[in-house]
CSV table of C-alpha atoms in Angstrom, one decimal:
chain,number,residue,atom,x,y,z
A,237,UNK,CA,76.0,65.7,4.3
A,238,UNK,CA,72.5,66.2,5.5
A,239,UNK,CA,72.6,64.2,8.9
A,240,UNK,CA,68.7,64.6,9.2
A,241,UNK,CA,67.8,63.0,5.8
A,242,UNK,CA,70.1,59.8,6.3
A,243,UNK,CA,68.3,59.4,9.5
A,244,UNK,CA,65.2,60.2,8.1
A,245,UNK,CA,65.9,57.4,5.6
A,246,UNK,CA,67.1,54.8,8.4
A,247,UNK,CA,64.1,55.6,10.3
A,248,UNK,CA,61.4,54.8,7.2
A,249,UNK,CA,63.5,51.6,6.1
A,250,UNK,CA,63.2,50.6,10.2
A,251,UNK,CA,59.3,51.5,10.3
A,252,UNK,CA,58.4,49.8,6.7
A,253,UNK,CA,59.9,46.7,8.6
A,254,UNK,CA,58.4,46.7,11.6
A,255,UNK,CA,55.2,47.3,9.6
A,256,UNK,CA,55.6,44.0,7.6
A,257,UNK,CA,56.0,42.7,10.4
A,258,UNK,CA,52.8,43.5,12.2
A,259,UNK,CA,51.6,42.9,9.2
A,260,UNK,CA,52.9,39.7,8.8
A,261,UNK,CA,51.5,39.0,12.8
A,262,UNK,CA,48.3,40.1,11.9
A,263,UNK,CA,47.2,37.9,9.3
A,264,UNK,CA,49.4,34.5,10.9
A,265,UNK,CA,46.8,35.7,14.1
A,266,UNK,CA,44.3,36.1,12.1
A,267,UNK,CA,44.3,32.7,9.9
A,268,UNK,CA,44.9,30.8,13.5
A,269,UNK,CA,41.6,32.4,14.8
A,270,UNK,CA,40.1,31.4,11.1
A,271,UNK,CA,40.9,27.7,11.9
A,272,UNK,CA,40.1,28.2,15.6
A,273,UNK,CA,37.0,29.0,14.7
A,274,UNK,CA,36.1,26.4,11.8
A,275,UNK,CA,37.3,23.8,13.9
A,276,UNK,CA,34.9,24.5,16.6
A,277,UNK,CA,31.9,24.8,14.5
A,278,UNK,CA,32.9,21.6,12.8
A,279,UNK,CA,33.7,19.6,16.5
A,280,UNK,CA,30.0,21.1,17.4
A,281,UNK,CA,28.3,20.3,14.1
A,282,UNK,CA,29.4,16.8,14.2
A,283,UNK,CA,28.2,16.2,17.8
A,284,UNK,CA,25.1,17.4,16.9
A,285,UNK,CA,24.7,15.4,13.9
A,286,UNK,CA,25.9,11.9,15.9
A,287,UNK,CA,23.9,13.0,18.5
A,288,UNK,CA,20.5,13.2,16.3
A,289,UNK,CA,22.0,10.1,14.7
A,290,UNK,CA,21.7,8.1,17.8
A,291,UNK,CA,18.3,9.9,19.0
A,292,UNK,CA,17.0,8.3,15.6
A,293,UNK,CA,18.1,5.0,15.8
A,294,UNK,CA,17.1,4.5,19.1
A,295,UNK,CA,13.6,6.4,18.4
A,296,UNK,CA,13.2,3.9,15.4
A,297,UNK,CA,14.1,0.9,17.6
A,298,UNK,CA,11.5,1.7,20.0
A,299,UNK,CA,8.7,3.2,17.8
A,300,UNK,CA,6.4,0.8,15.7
A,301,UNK,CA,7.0,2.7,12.8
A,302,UNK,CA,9.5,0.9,10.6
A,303,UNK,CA,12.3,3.3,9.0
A,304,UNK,CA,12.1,4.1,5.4
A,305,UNK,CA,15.5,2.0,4.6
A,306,UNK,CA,13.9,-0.9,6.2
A,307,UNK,CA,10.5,-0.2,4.4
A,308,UNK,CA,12.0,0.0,0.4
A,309,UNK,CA,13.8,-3.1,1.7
A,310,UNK,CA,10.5,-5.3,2.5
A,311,UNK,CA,11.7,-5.6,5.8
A,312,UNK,CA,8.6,-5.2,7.3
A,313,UNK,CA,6.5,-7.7,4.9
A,314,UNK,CA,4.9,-11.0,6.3
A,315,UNK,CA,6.0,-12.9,9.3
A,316,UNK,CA,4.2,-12.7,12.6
A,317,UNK,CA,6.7,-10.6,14.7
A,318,UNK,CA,6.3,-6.6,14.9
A,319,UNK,CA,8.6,-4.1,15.0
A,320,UNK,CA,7.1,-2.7,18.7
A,321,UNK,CA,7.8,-6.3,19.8
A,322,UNK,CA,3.9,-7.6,19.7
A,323,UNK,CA,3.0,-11.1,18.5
A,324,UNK,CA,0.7,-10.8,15.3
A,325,UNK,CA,-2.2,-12.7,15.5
A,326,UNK,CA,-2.1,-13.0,12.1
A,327,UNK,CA,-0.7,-12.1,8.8
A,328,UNK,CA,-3.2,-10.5,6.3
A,329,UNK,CA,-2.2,-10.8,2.3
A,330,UNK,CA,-3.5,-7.6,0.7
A,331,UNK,CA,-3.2,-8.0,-3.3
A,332,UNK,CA,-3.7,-5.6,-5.9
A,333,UNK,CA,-4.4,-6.2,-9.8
A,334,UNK,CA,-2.2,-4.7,-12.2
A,335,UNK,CA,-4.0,-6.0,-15.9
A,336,UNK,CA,-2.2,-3.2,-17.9
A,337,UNK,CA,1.2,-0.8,-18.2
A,338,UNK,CA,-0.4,2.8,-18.3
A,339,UNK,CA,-0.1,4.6,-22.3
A,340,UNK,CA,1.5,7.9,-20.9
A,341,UNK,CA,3.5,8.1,-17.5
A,342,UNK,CA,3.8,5.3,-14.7
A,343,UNK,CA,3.7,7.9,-11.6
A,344,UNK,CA,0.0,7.7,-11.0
A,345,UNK,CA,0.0,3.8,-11.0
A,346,UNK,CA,3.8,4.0,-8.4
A,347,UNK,CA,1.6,6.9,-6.5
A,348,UNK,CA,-1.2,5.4,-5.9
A,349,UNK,CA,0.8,1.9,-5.0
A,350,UNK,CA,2.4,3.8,-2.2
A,351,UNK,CA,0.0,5.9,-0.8
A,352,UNK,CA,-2.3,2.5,-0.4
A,353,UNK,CA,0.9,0.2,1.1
A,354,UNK,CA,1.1,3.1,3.4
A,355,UNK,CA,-2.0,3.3,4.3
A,356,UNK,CA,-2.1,-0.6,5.4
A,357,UNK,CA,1.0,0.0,7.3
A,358,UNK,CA,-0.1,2.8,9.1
A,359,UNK,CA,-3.2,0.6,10.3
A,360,UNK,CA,-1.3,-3.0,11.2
A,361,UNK,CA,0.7,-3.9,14.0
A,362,UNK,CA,3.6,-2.2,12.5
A,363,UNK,CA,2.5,1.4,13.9
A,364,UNK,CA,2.7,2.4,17.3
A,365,UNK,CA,-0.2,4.5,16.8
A,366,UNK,CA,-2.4,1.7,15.6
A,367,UNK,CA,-4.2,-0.8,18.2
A,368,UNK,CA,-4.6,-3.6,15.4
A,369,UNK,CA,-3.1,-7.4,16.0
A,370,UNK,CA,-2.1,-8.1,12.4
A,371,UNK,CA,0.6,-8.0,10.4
A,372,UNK,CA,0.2,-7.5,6.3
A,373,UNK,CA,2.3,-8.4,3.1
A,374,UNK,CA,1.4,-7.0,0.4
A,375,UNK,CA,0.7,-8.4,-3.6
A,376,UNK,CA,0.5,-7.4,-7.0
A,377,UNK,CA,-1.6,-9.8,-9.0
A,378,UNK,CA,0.6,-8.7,-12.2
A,379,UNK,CA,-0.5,-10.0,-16.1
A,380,UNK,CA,1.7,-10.9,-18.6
A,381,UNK,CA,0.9,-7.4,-20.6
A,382,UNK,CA,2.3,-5.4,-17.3
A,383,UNK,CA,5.4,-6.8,-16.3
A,384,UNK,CA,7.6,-4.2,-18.2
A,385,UNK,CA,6.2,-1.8,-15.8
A,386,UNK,CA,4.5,-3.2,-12.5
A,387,UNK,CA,7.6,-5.1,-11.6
A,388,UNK,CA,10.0,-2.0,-11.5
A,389,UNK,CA,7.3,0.1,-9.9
A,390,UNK,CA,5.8,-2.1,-7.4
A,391,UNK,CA,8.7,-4.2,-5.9
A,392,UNK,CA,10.6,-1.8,-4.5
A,393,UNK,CA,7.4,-0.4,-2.4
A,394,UNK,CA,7.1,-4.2,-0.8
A,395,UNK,CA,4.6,-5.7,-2.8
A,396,UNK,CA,5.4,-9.8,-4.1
A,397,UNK,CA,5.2,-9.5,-8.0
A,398,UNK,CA,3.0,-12.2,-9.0
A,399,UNK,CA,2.6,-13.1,-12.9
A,400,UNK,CA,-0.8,-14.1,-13.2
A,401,UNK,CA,-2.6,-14.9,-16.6
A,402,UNK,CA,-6.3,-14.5,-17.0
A,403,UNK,CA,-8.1,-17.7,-15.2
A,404,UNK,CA,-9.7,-19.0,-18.7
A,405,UNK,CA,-8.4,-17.9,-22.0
A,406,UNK,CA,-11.3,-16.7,-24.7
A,407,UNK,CA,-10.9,-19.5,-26.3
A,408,UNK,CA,-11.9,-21.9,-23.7
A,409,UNK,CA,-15.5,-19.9,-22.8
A,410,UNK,CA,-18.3,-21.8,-24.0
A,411,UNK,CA,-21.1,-19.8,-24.1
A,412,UNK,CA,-20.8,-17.1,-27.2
A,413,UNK,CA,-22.1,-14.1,-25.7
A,414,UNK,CA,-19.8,-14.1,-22.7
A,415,UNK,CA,-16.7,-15.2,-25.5
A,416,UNK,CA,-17.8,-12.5,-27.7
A,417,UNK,CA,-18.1,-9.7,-25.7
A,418,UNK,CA,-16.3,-10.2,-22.3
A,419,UNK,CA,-12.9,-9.3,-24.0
A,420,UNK,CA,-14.2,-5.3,-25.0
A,421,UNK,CA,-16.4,-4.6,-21.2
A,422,UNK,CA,-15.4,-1.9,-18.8
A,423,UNK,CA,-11.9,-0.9,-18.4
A,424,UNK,CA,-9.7,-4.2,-18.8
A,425,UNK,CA,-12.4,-6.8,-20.5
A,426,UNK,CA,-11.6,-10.9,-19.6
A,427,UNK,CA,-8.4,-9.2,-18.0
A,428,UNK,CA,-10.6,-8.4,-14.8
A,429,UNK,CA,-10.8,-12.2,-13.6
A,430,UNK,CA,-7.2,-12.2,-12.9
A,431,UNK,CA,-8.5,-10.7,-9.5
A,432,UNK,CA,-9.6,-14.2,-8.9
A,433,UNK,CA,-6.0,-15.3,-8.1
A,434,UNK,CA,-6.3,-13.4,-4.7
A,435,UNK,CA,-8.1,-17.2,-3.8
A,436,UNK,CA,-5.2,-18.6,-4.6
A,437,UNK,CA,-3.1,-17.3,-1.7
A,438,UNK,CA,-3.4,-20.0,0.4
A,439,UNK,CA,-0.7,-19.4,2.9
A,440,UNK,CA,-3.2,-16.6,4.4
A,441,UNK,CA,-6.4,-16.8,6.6
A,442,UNK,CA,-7.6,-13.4,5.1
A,443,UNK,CA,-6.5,-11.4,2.1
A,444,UNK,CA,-8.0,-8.5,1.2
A,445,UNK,CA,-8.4,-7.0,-2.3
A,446,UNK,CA,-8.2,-3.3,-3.2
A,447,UNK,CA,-8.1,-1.3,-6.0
A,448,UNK,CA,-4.9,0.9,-6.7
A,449,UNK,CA,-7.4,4.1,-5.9
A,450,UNK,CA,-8.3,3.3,-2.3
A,451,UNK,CA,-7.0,3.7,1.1
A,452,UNK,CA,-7.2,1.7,4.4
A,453,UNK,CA,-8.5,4.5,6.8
A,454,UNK,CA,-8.8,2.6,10.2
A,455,UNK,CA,-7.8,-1.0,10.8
A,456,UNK,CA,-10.5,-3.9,9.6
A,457,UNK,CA,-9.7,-6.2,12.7
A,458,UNK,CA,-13.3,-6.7,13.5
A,459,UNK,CA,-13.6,-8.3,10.2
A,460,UNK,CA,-10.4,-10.5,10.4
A,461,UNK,CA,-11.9,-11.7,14.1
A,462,UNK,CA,-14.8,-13.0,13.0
A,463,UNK,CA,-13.2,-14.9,9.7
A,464,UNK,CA,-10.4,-15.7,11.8
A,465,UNK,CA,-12.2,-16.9,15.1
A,466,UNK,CA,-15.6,-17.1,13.9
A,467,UNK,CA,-19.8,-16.0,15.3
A,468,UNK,CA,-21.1,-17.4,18.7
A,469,UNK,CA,-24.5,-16.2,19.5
A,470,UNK,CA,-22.9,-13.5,22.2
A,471,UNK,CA,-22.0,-11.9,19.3
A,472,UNK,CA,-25.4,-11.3,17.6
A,473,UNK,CA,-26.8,-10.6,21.5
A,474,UNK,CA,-28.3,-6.8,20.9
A,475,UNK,CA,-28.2,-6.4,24.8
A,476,UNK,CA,-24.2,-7.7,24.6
A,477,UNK,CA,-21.7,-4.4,24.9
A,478,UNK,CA,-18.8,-6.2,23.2
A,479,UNK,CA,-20.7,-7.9,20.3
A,480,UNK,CA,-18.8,-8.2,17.2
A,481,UNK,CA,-21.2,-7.3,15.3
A,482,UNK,CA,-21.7,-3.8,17.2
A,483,UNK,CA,-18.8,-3.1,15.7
A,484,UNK,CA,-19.5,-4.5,12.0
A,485,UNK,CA,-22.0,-2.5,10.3
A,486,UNK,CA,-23.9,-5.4,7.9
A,487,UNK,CA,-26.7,-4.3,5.6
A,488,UNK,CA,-30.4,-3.9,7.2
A,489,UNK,CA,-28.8,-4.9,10.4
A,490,UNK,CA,-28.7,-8.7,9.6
A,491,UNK,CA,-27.2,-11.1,12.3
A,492,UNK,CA,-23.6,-12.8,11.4
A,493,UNK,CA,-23.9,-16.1,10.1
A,494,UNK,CA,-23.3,-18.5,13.6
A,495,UNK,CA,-23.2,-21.9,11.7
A,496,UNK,CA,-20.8,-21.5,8.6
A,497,UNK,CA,-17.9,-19.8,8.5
A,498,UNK,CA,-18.1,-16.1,7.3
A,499,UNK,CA,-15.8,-16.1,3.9
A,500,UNK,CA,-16.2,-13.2,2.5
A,501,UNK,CA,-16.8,-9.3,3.3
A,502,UNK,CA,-18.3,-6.7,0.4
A,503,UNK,CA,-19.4,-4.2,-0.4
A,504,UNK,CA,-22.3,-3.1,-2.8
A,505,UNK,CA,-22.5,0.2,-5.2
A,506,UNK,CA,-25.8,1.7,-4.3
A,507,UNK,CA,-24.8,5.2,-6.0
A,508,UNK,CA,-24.7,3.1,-9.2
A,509,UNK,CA,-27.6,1.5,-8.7
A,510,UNK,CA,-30.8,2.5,-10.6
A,511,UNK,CA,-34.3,2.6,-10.2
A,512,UNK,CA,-35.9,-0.6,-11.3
A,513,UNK,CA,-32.9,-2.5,-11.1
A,514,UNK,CA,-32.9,-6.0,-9.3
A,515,UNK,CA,-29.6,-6.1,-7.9
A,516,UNK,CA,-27.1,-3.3,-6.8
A,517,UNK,CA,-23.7,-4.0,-8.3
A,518,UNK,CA,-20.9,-4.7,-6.0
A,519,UNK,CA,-17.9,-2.4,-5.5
A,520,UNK,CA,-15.1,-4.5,-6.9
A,521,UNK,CA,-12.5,-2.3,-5.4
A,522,UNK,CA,-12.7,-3.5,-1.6
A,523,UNK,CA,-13.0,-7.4,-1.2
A,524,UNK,CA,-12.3,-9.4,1.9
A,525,UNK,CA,-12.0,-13.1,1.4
A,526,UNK,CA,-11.3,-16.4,2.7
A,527,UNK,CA,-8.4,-18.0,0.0
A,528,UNK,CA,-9.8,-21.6,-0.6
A,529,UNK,CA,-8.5,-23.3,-4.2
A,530,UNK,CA,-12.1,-24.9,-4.3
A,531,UNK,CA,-13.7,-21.3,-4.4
A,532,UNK,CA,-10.9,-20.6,-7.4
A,533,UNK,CA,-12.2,-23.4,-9.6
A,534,UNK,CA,-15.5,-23.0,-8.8
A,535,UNK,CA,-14.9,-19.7,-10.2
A,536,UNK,CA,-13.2,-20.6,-12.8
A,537,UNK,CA,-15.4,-23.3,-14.1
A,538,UNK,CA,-18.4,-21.0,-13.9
A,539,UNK,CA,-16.0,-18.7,-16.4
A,540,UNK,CA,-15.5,-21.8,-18.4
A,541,UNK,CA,-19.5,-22.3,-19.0
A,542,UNK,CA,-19.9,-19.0,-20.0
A,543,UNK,CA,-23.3,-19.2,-19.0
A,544,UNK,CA,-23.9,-15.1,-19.1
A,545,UNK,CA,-27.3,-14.1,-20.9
A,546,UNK,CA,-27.8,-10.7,-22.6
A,547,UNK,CA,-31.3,-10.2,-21.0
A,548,UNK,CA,-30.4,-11.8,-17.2
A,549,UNK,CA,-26.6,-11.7,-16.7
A,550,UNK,CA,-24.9,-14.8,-14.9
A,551,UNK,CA,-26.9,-17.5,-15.1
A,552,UNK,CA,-29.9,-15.3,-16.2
A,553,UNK,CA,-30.1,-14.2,-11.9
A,554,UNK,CA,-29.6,-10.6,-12.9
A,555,UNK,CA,-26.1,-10.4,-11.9
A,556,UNK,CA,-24.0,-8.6,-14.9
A,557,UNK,CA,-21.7,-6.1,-15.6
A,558,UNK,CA,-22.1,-2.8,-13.5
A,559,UNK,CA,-19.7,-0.7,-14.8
A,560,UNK,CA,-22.1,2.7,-14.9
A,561,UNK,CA,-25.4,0.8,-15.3
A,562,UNK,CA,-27.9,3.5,-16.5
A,563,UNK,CA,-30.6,1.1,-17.7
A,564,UNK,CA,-32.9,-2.1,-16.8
A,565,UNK,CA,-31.2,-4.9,-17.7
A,566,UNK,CA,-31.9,-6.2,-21.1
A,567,UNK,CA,-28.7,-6.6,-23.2
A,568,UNK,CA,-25.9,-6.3,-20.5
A,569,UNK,CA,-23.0,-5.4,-22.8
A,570,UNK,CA,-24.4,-2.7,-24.4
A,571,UNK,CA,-26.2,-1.0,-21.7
A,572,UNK,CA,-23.3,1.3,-20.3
């Protein structure tokens, strides 16, 4: 018997054991170190996150921006109270005019919805990086022919979906040309005088009307003051500092009006305007008025004459449609 090979055999059956076994060690060492580790990136990954967590909640309670959760939610819409704990003076209604659901995609109407609502909250009382003393809530003046699509669009952004038919129907127009051919002008016809409604919003001092393709670049407190608070002759002092009006640019440099109330703020298209023409057309995408229901049905009665002349506008003064006026006035509705 070979004494050295039986040995030789004991020996490799004793060292494959003892390799399993290390082995064996190795990997149970290994896989503890494994979990180790992904424990402790997970215990530091989750400290960080509820640390951030907190650093945002408390930045959002003492920042005047409003967070986006409480933004889709209308948190921030109306009432008096902002979010950096500041009294609103007031609470300006700022409406919008939907006449119409877009023919292709809805993004540019849901764009340009948002960008604007942002824009008004970034200059209220709601920023902390804005020194204006109001708050807003925002409107969509909405017509019957729109609600598949402004309603889904708009609410969720904050705005107050208003249904809001056309002031006087065709039918009721009693002067021909205006019944004939008011239906066919510019981009949305008799549907245009559903901006009228923004008179209607009596629970405001102010409401301003925009168009869907502008933006609120700085806040329009100096206008709000002096609808809100009114004119004194300090104001219209040129030697006084603080006049309002210093900071109110009117046309020609006119005074403010010190014995009526100011109730409305325009503006008027002078790149539209041509040469010969008696009036400049007013920019129907920025409006600041004072709501009043008398106003509305003055409005609407004047709608209800139909007194609109082909060779004089409105009531023959000139005042007509201005929708890319490239001629004298002569026959309104066909001069385009």
């Amino acid at each position: 018997m070979n004494i050295n090979s039986r040995r030789g055999t004991k020996q490799s059956a004793s060292s494959r054991h003892h390799s399993n076994l290390d082995r064996f060690i190795q990997l149970f060492l290994l896989l503890t170190a494994a979990i180790i580790v992904i424990g402790y990136y997970y215990f530091l990954s989750s400290t960080v996150l509820q640390k951030t967590s907190d650093e945002t909640t408390t930045n959002s309670k003492n920042s005047g921006d409003v967070p986006n959760n409480d933004l889709r939610n209308n948190n921030i819409r109306g009432g008096t109270k902002s979010t950096n704990n500041k009294d609103a003076k007031a609470t300006i209604g700022y409406a919008i005019t939907v006449t119409s659901c877009p023919k292709t995609s809805t993004s540019g109407m849901l764009d340009g919805a948002a960008v604007l609502q942002h824009s008004i909250h970034l200059n209220s009382i709601h920023s902390s990086s804005s020194s204006s003393q109001y708050s807003y809530q925002m409107y969509a003046l909405v017509h019957p022919a729109a609600i598949s699509c402004a309603k889904s669009q708009l609410e969720p952004l904050g705005y107050k979906i208003l249904i809001r038919d056309v002031p006087v129907s065709l039918d009721q127009i009693q002067g021909e040309y205006l019944r004939t051919k008011v239906e066919k002008n510019g981009c949305c016809g008799d549907k245009e005088f559903v901006k009228l409604h923004a008179y209607t919003l009596m629970e405001h001092e102010v409401v301003v009307h925009l168009d869907l393709d502008t933006l609120v670049l700085r806040p329009l407190d100096d206008l709000f003051d002096v609808m809100i608070d009114g004119v004194t002759d300090d104001d219209n002092d040129t030697n006084n500092d603080i006049g309002k009006t210093k900071k109110i640019e009117v046309a020609f440099h006119d005074p403010l009006p010190t014995k009526q109330p100011i109730n409305a703020f325009f503006t008027r298209d002078y790149n539209m305007a041509h040469q010969g023409m008696k009036h400049a057309g007013v920019q129907g995408g920025f409006l600041v008025l004072r709501p009043s229901m008398e106003v509305y049905e003055e409005f609407r009665e004047i709608i209800r004459k139909g007194d609109f002349r082909s060779k004089g506008g409105w009531g023959g003064m000139g005042f007509g449609p201005f929708y890319g006026v490239s001629c004298h006035i002569s026959s309104l509705y066909e001069c385009a």
